[in-house]
Short mmCIF file of C-alpha atoms in Angstrom, two decimals:
data_model
loop_
_atom_site.label_atom_id
_atom_site.label_comp_id
_atom_site.label_asym_id
_atom_site.label_seq_id
_atom_site.Cartn_x
_atom_site.Cartn_y
_atom_site.Cartn_z
CA UNK G 1 -35.31 -27.57 52.17
CA UNK G 2 -35.77 -30.44 54.66
CA UNK G 3 -32.30 -31.03 56.61
CA UNK G 4 -32.65 -34.85 56.13
CA UNK G 5 -33.39 -34.47 52.41
CA UNK G 6 -30.24 -31.89 52.09
CA UNK G 7 -27.84 -34.56 53.50
CA UNK G 8 -29.02 -37.49 51.45
CA UNK G 9 -28.80 -35.57 48.18
CA UNK G 10 -25.19 -34.52 49.35
CA UNK G 11 -24.17 -38.15 50.10
CA UNK G 12 -25.59 -39.73 46.71
CA UNK G 13 -24.04 -36.81 44.78
CA UNK G 14 -20.33 -38.30 44.85
CA UNK G 15 -21.56 -41.65 44.57
CA UNK G 16 -23.12 -40.95 40.99
CA UNK G 17 -19.92 -40.25 39.94
CA UNK G 18 -18.50 -43.54 41.31
CA UNK G 19 -21.30 -45.32 39.25
CA UNK G 20 -20.35 -43.29 35.88
CA UNK G 21 -16.49 -44.07 36.56
CA UNK G 22 -17.11 -48.00 37.00
CA UNK G 23 -19.23 -47.91 34.02
CA UNK G 24 -16.16 -46.40 31.90
CA UNK G 25 -13.82 -48.96 33.29
CA UNK G 26 -15.67 -52.10 32.74
CA UNK G 27 -15.27 -51.87 28.77
CA UNK G 28 -15.44 -55.23 27.15
CA UNK G 29 -11.77 -56.60 25.94
CA UNK G 30 -11.51 -57.30 22.08
CA UNK G 31 -10.75 -60.99 21.89
CA UNK G 32 -9.02 -60.27 18.75
CA UNK G 33 -6.99 -57.30 19.71
CA UNK G 34 -3.30 -57.36 18.17
CA UNK G 35 -4.44 -60.45 16.70
CA UNK G 36 -1.69 -61.07 13.93
CA UNK G 37 1.11 -60.41 16.54
CA UNK G 38 -0.45 -62.68 19.11
CA UNK G 39 -0.55 -65.29 16.37
CA UNK G 40 2.97 -64.87 15.22
CA UNK G 41 4.21 -65.19 19.00
CA UNK G 42 2.06 -68.20 19.56
CA UNK G 43 3.40 -70.01 16.57
CA UNK G 44 7.06 -69.23 17.64
CA UNK G 45 6.14 -70.83 20.99
CA UNK G 46 4.64 -73.92 19.39
CA UNK G 47 7.72 -74.46 17.00
CA UNK G 48 10.22 -74.22 20.09
CA UNK G 49 8.38 -76.91 21.90
CA UNK G 50 7.80 -79.08 19.04
CA UNK G 51 11.58 -78.71 18.00
CA UNK G 52 12.43 -79.78 21.57
CA UNK G 53 10.50 -82.87 21.41
CA UNK G 54 10.83 -83.86 17.58
CA UNK G 55 10.57 -87.50 16.39
CA UNK G 56 10.69 -88.47 12.75
CA UNK G 57 7.32 -90.53 12.80
CA UNK G 58 4.24 -90.40 14.66
CA UNK G 59 4.68 -93.30 16.62
CA UNK G 60 5.27 -91.88 20.32
CA UNK G 61 2.20 -90.32 22.20
CA UNK G 62 3.23 -86.87 23.48
CA UNK G 63 6.01 -86.24 20.93
CA UNK G 64 6.05 -84.04 17.94
CA UNK G 65 6.43 -84.48 14.39
CA UNK G 66 7.13 -81.35 12.12
CA UNK G 67 6.64 -81.48 8.43
CA UNK G 68 7.29 -79.10 5.72
CA UNK G 69 4.67 -77.71 3.39
CA UNK G 70 4.44 -80.38 0.76
CA UNK G 71 4.35 -77.92 -2.14
CA UNK G 72 7.71 -76.59 -0.95
CA UNK G 73 9.24 -79.67 -0.20
CA UNK G 74 8.31 -81.04 -3.71
CA UNK G 75 10.30 -78.26 -5.31
CA UNK G 76 13.31 -78.40 -2.91
CA UNK G 77 15.88 -81.02 -2.41
CA UNK G 78 14.81 -81.58 1.40
CA UNK G 79 12.87 -84.91 0.47
CA UNK G 80 11.44 -85.60 -3.02
CA UNK G 81 8.25 -86.54 -3.07
CA UNK G 82 5.05 -85.85 -0.55
CA UNK G 83 6.03 -83.77 2.40
CA UNK G 84 9.71 -83.58 3.88
CA UNK G 85 11.45 -83.13 6.99
CA UNK G 86 11.59 -79.87 8.77
CA UNK G 87 15.31 -79.95 9.00
CA UNK G 88 17.57 -79.43 5.73
CA UNK G 89 20.74 -81.87 5.56
CA UNK G 90 22.31 -79.45 2.88
CA UNK G 91 24.21 -76.93 5.01
CA UNK G 92 24.25 -74.19 2.16
CA UNK G 93 20.44 -74.59 2.11
CA UNK G 94 18.20 -71.94 3.72
CA UNK G 95 15.98 -73.94 6.09
CA UNK G 96 12.40 -73.63 6.13
CA UNK G 97 10.79 -70.76 7.64
CA UNK G 98 8.51 -71.48 11.02
CA UNK G 99 5.67 -70.58 8.74
CA UNK G 100 6.60 -73.16 6.19
CA UNK G 101 5.76 -76.34 8.31
CA UNK G 102 2.89 -77.93 10.25
CA UNK G 103 3.28 -78.96 13.64
CA UNK G 104 1.94 -82.37 14.83
CA UNK G 105 1.59 -83.49 18.69
CA UNK G 106 0.76 -87.36 18.77
CA UNK G 107 -2.20 -88.23 20.49
CA UNK G 108 -3.01 -91.51 19.34
CA UNK G 109 -0.62 -93.91 17.37
CA UNK G 110 -3.33 -96.27 16.24
CA UNK G 111 -3.05 -100.04 15.87
CA UNK G 112 -2.14 -102.78 13.36
CA UNK G 113 0.63 -103.12 10.86
CA UNK G 114 -1.21 -102.80 7.40
CA UNK G 115 -2.44 -99.10 7.93
CA UNK G 116 -1.63 -96.89 5.06
CA UNK G 117 -1.11 -93.23 4.52
CA UNK G 118 -3.12 -91.13 1.68
CA UNK G 119 -1.63 -90.16 -1.48
CA UNK G 120 -2.80 -86.99 -3.20
CA UNK G 121 -5.29 -88.80 -5.36
CA UNK G 122 -7.01 -90.39 -2.42
CA UNK G 123 -9.78 -89.42 -0.21
CA UNK G 124 -9.66 -89.45 3.57
CA UNK G 125 -12.16 -90.16 6.31
CA UNK G 126 -11.70 -87.94 9.44
CA UNK G 127 -12.74 -86.63 12.67
CA UNK G 128 -12.02 -83.03 13.48
CA UNK G 129 -12.32 -79.83 15.82
CA UNK G 130 -10.78 -76.79 14.58
CA UNK G 131 -10.02 -74.03 17.01
CA UNK G 132 -8.30 -70.34 17.22
CA UNK G 133 -5.60 -69.76 19.77
CA UNK G 134 -7.87 -68.14 21.91
CA UNK G 135 -10.13 -71.50 22.30
CA UNK G 136 -12.91 -70.28 20.02
CA UNK G 137 -14.00 -73.44 18.00
CA UNK G 138 -14.82 -72.53 14.39
CA UNK G 139 -15.50 -76.05 13.08
CA UNK G 140 -16.24 -79.70 13.98
CA UNK G 141 -17.79 -82.82 12.91
CA UNK G 142 -18.29 -84.15 16.55
CA UNK G 143 -19.25 -82.60 19.80
CA UNK G 144 -17.96 -83.23 23.43
CA UNK G 145 -15.29 -86.14 23.50
CA UNK G 146 -14.67 -88.02 20.33
CA UNK G 147 -16.68 -91.50 20.40
CA UNK G 148 -16.00 -93.28 17.06
CA UNK G 149 -18.80 -95.76 17.89
CA UNK G 150 -21.28 -92.76 17.86
CA UNK G 151 -19.79 -89.90 15.83
CA UNK G 152 -19.75 -90.15 11.88
CA UNK G 153 -16.51 -88.92 9.99
CA UNK G 154 -16.31 -86.71 7.09
CA UNK G 155 -14.88 -87.59 3.83
CA UNK G 156 -12.51 -85.26 2.11
CA UNK G 157 -10.46 -85.62 -1.38
CA UNK G 158 -7.02 -84.42 -0.82
CA UNK G 159 -7.30 -82.86 -4.38
CA UNK G 160 -10.13 -80.92 -3.20
CA UNK G 161 -9.08 -76.92 -2.74
CA UNK G 162 -9.89 -74.35 -0.07
CA UNK G 163 -13.52 -73.72 -1.32
CA UNK G 164 -14.22 -77.43 -0.62
CA UNK G 165 -12.84 -77.17 2.91
CA UNK G 166 -9.06 -78.39 2.62
CA UNK G 167 -6.29 -76.15 3.23
CA UNK G 168 -2.58 -76.76 2.38
CA UNK G 169 -1.77 -77.44 6.16
CA UNK G 170 -4.31 -80.21 6.00
CA UNK G 171 -2.98 -81.78 3.01
CA UNK G 172 0.63 -81.75 4.39
CA UNK G 173 -0.27 -83.44 7.47
CA UNK G 174 -2.68 -86.04 6.31
CA UNK G 175 0.11 -87.41 3.85
CA UNK G 176 2.18 -88.13 6.84
CA UNK G 177 -0.51 -89.73 8.95
CA UNK G 178 -1.57 -93.46 8.91
CA UNK G 179 -5.07 -94.98 9.47
CA UNK G 180 -5.89 -94.67 13.34
CA UNK G 181 -3.46 -92.05 14.15
CA UNK G 182 -4.85 -88.91 15.94
CA UNK G 183 -2.86 -85.65 16.22
CA UNK G 184 -3.18 -82.06 17.61
CA UNK G 185 -2.31 -80.09 14.43
CA UNK G 186 -0.95 -76.63 14.45
CA UNK G 187 -1.16 -74.82 10.97
CA UNK G 188 0.39 -71.51 10.36
CA UNK G 189 -1.87 -68.84 8.74
CA UNK G 190 0.22 -69.04 5.41
CA UNK G 191 -0.73 -72.69 5.40
CA UNK G 192 -4.39 -72.10 6.12
CA UNK G 193 -6.25 -68.97 5.06
CA UNK G 194 -3.52 -66.40 5.15
CA UNK G 195 -4.40 -62.80 5.40
CA UNK G 196 -8.01 -63.50 4.13
CA UNK G 197 -10.78 -64.04 6.73
CA UNK G 198 -12.96 -66.94 6.48
CA UNK G 199 -16.31 -67.12 7.87
CA UNK G 200 -15.64 -66.96 11.74
CA UNK G 201 -11.75 -67.30 11.13
CA UNK G 202 -9.96 -63.97 11.32
CA UNK G 203 -7.16 -63.10 8.86
CA UNK G 204 -3.57 -64.27 10.15
CA UNK G 205 -4.95 -67.16 12.33
CA UNK G 206 -2.89 -69.91 13.42
CA UNK G 207 -5.56 -72.87 13.12
CA UNK G 208 -5.45 -75.66 15.62
CA UNK G 209 -6.84 -79.11 14.92
CA UNK G 210 -7.72 -82.12 16.56
CA UNK G 211 -7.64 -84.44 13.91
CA UNK G 212 -7.98 -88.22 13.77
CA UNK G 213 -7.53 -90.12 10.12
CA UNK G 214 -9.92 -92.84 10.26
CA UNK G 215 -9.67 -94.52 6.81
CA UNK G 216 -8.00 -93.84 3.66
CA UNK G 217 -9.89 -94.56 0.55
CA UNK G 218 -8.19 -95.04 -2.93
CA UNK G 219 -10.16 -94.04 -5.96
CA UNK G 220 -11.57 -96.70 -8.35
CA UNK G 221 -11.59 -94.45 -11.24
CA UNK G 222 -12.15 -90.70 -12.33
CA UNK G 223 -15.65 -90.99 -10.93
CA UNK G 224 -14.24 -91.63 -7.49
CA UNK G 225 -12.13 -88.26 -7.38
CA UNK G 226 -15.13 -86.47 -5.34
CA UNK G 227 -15.93 -85.74 -1.77
CA UNK G 228 -19.05 -87.93 -2.00
CA UNK G 229 -18.05 -91.28 -0.63
CA UNK G 230 -20.18 -94.17 0.30
#
């Protein structure tokens, strides 16, 4: 055998093991590994920040508002009616779990003194972008930066159920928002889709929305209780 060829083979042989080893080490990390646990820890951290910066109303940019699931609030003594505070005034009452409330960071407070909040029977006109805790966008009705002169809002009836796109977390938050307000909304999994996957949303996902309430539309009659609004 040619001496030069022998040394070339001897040199390349150990290198081949290195290439194999590198190929084995470059496995793609699963972006949804330990997903439920990661979402639990993420929500706990959001709740801590929100509690440290909580205010009662959405009237100061950068501050947080925490509101209990409207279904729970309606059945408790926290605040009869729609929604409720995250803090119980009754020392003998068990406070809501971190999973029972939505967390809203104020992005825009809106303008004007005659702005209204939606009732459960109303329809809302909103801009939104939804993402997961890893940054994956799963739904939106605008792209890039929001421009209300260019982008078109979507209409939703608050009485609609999950099959129409609404979830308990949205209904809870919207009933505390006024026209023109914009929030970064954090919804626990059990106020979203729970332990069921939904399209590109894995089970047990905290949902994060950039949500702006553009307009509240009161129904004129039974025919107006729909998602189709002119």
